[in-house]
PDB file of C-alpha atoms in Angstrom:
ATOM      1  CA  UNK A1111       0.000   0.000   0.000  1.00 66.00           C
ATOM      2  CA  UNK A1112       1.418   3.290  -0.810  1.00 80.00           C
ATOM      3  CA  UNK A1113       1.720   5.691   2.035  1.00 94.00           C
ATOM      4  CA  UNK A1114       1.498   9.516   2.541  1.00 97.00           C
ATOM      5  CA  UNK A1115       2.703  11.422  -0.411  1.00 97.00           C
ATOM      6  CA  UNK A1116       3.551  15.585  -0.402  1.00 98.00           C
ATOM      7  CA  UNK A1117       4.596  17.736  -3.392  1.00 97.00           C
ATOM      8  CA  UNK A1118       6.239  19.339  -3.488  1.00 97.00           C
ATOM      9  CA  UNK A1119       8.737  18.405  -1.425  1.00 97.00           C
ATOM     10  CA  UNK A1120      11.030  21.852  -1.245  1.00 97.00           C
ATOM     11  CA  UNK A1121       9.915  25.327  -1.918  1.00 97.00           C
ATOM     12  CA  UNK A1122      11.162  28.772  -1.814  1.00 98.00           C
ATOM     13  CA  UNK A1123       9.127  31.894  -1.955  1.00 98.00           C
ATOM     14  CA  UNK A1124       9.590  35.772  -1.305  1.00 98.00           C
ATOM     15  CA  UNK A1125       7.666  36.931   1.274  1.00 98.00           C
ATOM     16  CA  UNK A1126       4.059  38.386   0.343  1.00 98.00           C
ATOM     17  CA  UNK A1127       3.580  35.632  -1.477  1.00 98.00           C
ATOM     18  CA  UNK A1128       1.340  33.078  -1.488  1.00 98.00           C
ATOM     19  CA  UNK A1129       1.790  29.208  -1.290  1.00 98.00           C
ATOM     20  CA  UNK A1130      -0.051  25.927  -1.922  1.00 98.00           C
ATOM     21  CA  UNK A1131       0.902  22.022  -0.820  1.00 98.00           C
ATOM     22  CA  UNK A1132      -0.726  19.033  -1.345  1.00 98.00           C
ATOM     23  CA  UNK A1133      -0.922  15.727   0.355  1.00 98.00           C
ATOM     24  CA  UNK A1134      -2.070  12.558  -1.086  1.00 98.00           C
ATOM     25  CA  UNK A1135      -3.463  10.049   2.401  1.00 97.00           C
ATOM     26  CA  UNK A1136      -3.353   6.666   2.074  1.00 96.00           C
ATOM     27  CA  UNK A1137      -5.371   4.785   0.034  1.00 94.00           C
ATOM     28  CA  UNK A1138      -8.945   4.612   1.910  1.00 91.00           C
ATOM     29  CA  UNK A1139      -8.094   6.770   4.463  1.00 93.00           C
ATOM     30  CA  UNK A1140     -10.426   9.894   4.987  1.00 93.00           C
ATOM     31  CA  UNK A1141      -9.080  11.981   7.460  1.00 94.00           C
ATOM     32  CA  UNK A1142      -5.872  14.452   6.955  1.00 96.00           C
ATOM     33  CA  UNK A1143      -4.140  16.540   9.328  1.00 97.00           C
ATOM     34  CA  UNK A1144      -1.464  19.181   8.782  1.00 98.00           C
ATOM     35  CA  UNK A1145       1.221  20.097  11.449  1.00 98.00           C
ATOM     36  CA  UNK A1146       3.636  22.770  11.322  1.00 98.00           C
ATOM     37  CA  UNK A1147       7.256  21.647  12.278  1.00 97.00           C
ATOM     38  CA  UNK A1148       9.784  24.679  13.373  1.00 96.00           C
ATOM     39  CA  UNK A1149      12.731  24.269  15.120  1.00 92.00           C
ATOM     40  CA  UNK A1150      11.280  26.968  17.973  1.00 89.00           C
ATOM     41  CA  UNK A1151       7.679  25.705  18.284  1.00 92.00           C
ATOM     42  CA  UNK A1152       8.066  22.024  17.097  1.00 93.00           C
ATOM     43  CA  UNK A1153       5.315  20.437  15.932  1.00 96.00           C
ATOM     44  CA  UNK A1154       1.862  22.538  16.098  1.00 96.00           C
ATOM     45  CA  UNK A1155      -1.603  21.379  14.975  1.00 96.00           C
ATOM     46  CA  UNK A1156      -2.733  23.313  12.017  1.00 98.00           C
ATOM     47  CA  UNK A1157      -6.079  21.665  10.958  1.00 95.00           C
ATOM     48  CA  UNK A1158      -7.855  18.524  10.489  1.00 96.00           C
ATOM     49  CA  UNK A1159     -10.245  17.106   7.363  1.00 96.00           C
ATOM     50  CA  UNK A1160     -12.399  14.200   7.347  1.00 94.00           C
ATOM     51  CA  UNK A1161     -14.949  13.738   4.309  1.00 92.00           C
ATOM     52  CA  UNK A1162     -14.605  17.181   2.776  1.00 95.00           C
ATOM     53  CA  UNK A1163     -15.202  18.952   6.013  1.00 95.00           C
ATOM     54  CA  UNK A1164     -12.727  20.820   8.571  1.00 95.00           C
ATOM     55  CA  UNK A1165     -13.058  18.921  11.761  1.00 92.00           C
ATOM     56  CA  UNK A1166     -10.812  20.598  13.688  1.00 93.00           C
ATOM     57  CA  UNK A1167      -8.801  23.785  13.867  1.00 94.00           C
ATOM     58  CA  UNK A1168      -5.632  24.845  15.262  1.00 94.00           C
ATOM     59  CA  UNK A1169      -4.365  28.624  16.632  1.00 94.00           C
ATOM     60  CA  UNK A1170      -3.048  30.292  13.449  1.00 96.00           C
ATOM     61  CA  UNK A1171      -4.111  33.341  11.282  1.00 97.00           C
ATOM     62  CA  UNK A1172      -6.640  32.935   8.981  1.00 96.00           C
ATOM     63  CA  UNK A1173      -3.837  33.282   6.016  1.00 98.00           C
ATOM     64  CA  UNK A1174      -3.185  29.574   6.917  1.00 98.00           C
ATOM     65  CA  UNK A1175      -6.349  27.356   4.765  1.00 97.00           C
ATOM     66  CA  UNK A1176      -7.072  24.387   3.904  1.00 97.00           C
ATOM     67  CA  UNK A1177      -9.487  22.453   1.917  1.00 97.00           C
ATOM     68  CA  UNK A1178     -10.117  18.223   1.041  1.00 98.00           C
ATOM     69  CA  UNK A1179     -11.539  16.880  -1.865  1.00 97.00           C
ATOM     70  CA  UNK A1180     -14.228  13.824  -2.759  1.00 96.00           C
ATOM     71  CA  UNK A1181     -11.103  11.867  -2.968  1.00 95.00           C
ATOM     72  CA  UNK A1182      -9.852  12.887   0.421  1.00 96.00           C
ATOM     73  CA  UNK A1183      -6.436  14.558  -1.338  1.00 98.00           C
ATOM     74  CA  UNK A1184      -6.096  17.907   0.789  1.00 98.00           C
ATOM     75  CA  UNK A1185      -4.062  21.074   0.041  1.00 98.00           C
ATOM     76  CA  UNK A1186      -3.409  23.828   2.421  1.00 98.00           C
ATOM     77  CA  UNK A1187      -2.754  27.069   1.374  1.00 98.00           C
ATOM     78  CA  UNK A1188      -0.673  30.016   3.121  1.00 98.00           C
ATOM     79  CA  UNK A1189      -1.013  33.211   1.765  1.00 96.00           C
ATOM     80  CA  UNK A1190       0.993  36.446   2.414  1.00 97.00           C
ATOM     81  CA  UNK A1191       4.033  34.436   3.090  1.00 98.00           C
ATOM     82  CA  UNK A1192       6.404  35.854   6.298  1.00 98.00           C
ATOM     83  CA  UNK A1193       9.658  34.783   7.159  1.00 97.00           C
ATOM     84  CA  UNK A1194       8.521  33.073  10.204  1.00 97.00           C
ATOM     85  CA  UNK A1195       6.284  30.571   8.087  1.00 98.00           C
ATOM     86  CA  UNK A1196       9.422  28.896   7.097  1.00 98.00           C
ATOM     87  CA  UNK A1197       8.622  25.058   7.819  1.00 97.00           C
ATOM     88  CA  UNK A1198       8.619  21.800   7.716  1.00 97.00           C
ATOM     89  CA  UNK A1199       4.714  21.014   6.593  1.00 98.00           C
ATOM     90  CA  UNK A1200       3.841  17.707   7.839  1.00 97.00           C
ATOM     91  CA  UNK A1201       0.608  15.926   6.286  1.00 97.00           C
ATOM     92  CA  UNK A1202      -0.994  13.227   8.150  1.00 96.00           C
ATOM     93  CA  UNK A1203      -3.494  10.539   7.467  1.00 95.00           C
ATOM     94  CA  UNK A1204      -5.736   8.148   9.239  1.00 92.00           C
ATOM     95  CA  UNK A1205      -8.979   6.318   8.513  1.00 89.00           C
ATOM     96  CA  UNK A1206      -9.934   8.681  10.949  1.00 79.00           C
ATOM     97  CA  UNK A1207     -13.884   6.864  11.580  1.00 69.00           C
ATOM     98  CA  UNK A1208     -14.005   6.558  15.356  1.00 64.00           C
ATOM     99  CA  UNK A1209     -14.104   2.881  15.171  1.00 66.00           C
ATOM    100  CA  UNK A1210     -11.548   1.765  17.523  1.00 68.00           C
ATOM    101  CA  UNK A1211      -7.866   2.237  18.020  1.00 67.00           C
ATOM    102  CA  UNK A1212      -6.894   1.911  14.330  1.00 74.00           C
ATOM    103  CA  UNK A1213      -8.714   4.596  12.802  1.00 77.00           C
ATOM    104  CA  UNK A1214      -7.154   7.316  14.783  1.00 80.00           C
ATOM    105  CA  UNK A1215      -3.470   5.745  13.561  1.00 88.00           C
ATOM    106  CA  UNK A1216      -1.725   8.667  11.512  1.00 91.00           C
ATOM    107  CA  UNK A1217       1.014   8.158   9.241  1.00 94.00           C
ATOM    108  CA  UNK A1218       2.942  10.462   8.334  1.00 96.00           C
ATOM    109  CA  UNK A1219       4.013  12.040   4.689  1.00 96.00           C
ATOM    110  CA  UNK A1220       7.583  13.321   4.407  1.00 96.00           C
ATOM    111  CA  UNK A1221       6.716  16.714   4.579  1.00 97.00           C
ATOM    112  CA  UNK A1222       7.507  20.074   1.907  1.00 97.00           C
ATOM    113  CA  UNK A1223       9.742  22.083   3.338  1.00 97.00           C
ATOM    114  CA  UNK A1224       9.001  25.733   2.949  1.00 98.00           C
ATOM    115  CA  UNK A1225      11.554  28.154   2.589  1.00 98.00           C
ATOM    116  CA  UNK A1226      10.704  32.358   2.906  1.00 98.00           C
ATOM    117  CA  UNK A1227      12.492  34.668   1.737  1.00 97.00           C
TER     118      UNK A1227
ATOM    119  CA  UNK B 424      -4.333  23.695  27.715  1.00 60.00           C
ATOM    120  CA  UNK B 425      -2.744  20.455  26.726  1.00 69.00           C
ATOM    121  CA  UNK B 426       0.957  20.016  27.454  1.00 88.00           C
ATOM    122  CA  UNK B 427       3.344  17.354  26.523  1.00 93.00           C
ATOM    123  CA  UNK B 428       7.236  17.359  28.095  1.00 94.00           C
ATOM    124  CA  UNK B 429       9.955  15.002  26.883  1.00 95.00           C
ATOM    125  CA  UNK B 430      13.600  15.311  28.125  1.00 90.00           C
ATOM    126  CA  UNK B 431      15.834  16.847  25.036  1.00 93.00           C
ATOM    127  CA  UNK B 432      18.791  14.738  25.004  1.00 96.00           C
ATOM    128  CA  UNK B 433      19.371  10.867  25.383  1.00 97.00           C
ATOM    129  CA  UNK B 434      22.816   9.227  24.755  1.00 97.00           C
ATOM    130  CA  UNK B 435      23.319   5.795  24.994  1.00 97.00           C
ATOM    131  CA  UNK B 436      25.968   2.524  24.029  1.00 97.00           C
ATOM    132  CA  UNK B 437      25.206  -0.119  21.456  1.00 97.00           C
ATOM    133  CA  UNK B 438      23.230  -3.051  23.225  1.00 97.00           C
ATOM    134  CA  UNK B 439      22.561  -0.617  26.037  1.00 97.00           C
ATOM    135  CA  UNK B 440      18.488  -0.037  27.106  1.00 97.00           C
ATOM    136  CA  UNK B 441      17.331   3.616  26.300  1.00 97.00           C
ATOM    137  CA  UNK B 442      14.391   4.882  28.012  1.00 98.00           C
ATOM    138  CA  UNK B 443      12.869   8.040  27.117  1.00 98.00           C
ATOM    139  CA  UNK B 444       9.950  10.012  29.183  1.00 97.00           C
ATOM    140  CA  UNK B 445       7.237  11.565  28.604  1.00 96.00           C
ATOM    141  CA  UNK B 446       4.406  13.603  30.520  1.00 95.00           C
ATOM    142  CA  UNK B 447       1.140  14.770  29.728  1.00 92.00           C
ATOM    143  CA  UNK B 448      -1.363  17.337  31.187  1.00 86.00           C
ATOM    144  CA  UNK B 449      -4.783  15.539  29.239  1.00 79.00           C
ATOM    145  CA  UNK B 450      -6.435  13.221  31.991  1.00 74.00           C
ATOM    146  CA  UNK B 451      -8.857  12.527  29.458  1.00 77.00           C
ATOM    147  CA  UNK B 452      -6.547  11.705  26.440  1.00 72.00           C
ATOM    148  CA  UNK B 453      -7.182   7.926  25.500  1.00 80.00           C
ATOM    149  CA  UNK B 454      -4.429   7.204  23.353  1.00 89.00           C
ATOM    150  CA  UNK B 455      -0.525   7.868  23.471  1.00 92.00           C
ATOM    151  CA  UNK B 456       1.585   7.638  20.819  1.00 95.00           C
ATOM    152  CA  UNK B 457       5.416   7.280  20.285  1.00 97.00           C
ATOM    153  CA  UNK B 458       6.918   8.407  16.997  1.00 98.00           C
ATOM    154  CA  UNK B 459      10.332   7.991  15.426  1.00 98.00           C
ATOM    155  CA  UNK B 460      11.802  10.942  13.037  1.00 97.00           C
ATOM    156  CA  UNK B 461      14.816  10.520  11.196  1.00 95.00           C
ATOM    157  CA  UNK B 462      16.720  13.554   9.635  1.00 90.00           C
ATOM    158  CA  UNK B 463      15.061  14.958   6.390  1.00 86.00           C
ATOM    159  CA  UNK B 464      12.238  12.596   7.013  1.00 89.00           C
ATOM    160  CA  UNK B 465       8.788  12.600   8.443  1.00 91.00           C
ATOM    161  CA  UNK B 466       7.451  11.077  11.526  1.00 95.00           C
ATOM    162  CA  UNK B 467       7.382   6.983  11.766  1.00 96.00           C
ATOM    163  CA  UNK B 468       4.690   5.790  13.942  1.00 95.00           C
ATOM    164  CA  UNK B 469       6.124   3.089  16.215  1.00 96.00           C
ATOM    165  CA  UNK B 470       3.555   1.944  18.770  1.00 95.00           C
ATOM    166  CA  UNK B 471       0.598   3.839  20.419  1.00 93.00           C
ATOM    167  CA  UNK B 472      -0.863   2.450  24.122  1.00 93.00           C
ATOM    168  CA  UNK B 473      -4.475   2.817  25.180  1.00 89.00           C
ATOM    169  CA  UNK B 474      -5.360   4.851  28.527  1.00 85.00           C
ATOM    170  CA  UNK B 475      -6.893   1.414  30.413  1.00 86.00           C
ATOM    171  CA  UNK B 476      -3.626  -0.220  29.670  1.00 89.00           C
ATOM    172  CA  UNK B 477      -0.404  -0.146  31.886  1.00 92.00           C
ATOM    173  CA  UNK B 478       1.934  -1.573  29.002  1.00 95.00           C
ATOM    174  CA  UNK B 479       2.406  -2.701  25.940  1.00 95.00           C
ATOM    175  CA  UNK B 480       5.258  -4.611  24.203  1.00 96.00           C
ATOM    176  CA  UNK B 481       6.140  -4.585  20.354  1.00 92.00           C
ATOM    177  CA  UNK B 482       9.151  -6.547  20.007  1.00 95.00           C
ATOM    178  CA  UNK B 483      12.494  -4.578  20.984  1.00 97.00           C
ATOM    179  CA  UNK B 484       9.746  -1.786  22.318  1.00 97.00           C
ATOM    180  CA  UNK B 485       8.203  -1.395  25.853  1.00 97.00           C
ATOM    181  CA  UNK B 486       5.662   1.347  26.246  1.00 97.00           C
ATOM    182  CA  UNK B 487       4.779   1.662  29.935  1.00 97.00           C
ATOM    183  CA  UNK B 488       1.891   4.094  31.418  1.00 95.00           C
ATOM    184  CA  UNK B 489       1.090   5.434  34.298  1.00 93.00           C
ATOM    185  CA  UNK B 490      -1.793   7.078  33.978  1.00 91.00           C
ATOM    186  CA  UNK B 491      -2.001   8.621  37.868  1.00 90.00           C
ATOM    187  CA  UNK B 492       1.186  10.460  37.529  1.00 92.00           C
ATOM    188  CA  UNK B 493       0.859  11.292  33.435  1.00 91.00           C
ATOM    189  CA  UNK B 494       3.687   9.575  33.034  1.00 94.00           C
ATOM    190  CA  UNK B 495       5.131   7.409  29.686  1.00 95.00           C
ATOM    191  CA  UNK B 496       7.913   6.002  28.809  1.00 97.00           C
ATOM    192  CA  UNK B 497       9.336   4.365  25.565  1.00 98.00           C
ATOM    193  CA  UNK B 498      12.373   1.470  26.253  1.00 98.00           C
ATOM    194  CA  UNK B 499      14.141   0.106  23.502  1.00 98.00           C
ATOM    195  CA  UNK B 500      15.981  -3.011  23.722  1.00 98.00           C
ATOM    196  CA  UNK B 501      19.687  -3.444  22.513  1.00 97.00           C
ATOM    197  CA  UNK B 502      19.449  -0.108  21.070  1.00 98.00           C
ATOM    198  CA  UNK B 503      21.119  -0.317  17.405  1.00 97.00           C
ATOM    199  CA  UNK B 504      22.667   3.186  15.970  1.00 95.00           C
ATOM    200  CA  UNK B 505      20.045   2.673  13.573  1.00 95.00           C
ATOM    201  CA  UNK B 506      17.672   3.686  16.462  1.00 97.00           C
ATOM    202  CA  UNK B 507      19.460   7.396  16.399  1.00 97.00           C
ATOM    203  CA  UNK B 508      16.812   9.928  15.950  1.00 97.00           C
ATOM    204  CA  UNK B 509      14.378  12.531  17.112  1.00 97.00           C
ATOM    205  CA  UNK B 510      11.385  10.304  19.421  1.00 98.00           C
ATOM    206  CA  UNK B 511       8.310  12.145  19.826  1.00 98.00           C
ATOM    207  CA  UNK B 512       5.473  11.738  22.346  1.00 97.00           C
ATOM    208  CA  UNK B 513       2.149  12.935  21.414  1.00 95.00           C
ATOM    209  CA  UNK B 514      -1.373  12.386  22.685  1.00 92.00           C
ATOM    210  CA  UNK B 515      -4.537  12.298  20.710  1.00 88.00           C
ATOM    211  CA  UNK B 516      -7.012  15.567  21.818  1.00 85.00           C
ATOM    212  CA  UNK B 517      -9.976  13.867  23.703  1.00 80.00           C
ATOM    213  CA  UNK B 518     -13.288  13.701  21.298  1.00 79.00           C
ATOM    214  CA  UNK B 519     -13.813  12.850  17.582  1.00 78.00           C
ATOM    215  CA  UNK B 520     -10.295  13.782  16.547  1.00 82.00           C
ATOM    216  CA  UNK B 521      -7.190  12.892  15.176  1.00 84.00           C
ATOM    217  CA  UNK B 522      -5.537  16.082  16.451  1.00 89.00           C
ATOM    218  CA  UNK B 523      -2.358  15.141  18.461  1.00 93.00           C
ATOM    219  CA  UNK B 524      -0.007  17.253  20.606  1.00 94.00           C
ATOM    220  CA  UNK B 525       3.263  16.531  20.552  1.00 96.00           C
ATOM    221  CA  UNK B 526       6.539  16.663  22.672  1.00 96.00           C
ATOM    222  CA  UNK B 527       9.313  19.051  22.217  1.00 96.00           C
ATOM    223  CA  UNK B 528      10.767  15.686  21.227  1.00 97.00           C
ATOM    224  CA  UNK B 529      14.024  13.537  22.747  1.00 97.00           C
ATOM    225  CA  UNK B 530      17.228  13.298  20.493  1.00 97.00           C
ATOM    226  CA  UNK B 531      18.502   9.729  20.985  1.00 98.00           C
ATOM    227  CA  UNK B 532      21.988   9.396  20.094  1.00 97.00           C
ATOM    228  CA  UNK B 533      23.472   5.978  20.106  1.00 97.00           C
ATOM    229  CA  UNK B 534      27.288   5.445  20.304  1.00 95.00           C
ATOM    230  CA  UNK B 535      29.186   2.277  18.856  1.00 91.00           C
TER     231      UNK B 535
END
């Protein structure tokens, strides 16, 4: 089974500008996450999908988005780049269905590193 | 809010035991997980324990919980330098989530 896939895997931008990464989940899974991975903060929630729909919501500015599609792909978008949202973007993905201890089991994709400047 | 804490640092010999700790603030959390990152790579699950259960063994891994203190812990077995890495703690956010909060996270380094 193929696991979690990201493109692109590197990136640089200027700041001001905007940004979008995409994260294919495992095959049948229909919940992705998105963490933000900084050598200061570590790893921070960003938000969570699950059938389309954002099912939870970590504490960043609204210039962070996201979005998930019928096929539970999910991009997240930051726009108005700063220097500080240089990153490691971690996507995750589980079956994410409630139904006991293996649907809340996220693997990991190998992340796009972001690069502002 | 929810709080994880991991020690930074962990250096151990070939063949040696490492243990690495964890606490959490969550009373309510139901399931802790231990990940594995290598550099330039993303986050390997390794084993996750359940909140009703006091341990858990996976081979050369030995989670053990105590849930009155908040306390975890991760012991590998004839640690390998193949085991040298970043080893994160997380717990899942209590409700219909997958939202996990991680620790700072505990460099192993294993010398020959």
């Amino acid at each position: 089974k193929a696991g979690v896939t990201q493109t692109p895997r590197y990136l640089i931008k200027t700041r001001g500008q905007q940004v979008t990464l995409s994260c294919s989940p495992i095959s049948g899974h229909r919940s992705v996450s998105w963490y933000q991975q900084t050598p200061g903060q570590g790893l921070q929630f960003l938000f969570e999908y699950f059938s389309e729909t954002q099912r939870n919501k970590g504490n960043f500015p609204g210039r962070f988005s996201g979005r998930q599609f019928s096929n539970s792909r999910s991009e997240m978008n930051v726009s108005t780049l700063e220097l500080g949202d240089s990153a490691l973007y971690l996507c995750a993905s589980s079956l994410g269905g409630g139904r006991g201890p293996s649907s809340y089991e996220q693997y990991f994709g190998p992340g796009t590193r972001l690069t502002v400047t | 809010g929810e709080d994880v804490e991991q020690s930074l640092f962990l250096s151990v010999r070939e063949g040696d035991s490492s243990v690495i700790n964890c606490t959490y603030t969550d009373s309510s959390s139901t399931y802790l997980y231990w990940y594995k990152q290598e550099p330039g790579a993303g986050l390997q699950l390794l084993t996750y324990i359940f909140s009703n259960m006091d341990m858990k063994q996976d081979q050369r891994l030995t989670v053990l919980l105590n849930k009155k203190d908040k306390h975890l812990s991760l012991r590998i077995a004839d640690t390998q330098t193949g085991d040298s890495a970043i080893y994160f703690c997380a717990e899942r956010e209590s409700g219909n989530t997958g939202k996990l909060i991680f620790g700072q996270g505990t460099t192993l380094q294993v010398k020959p």
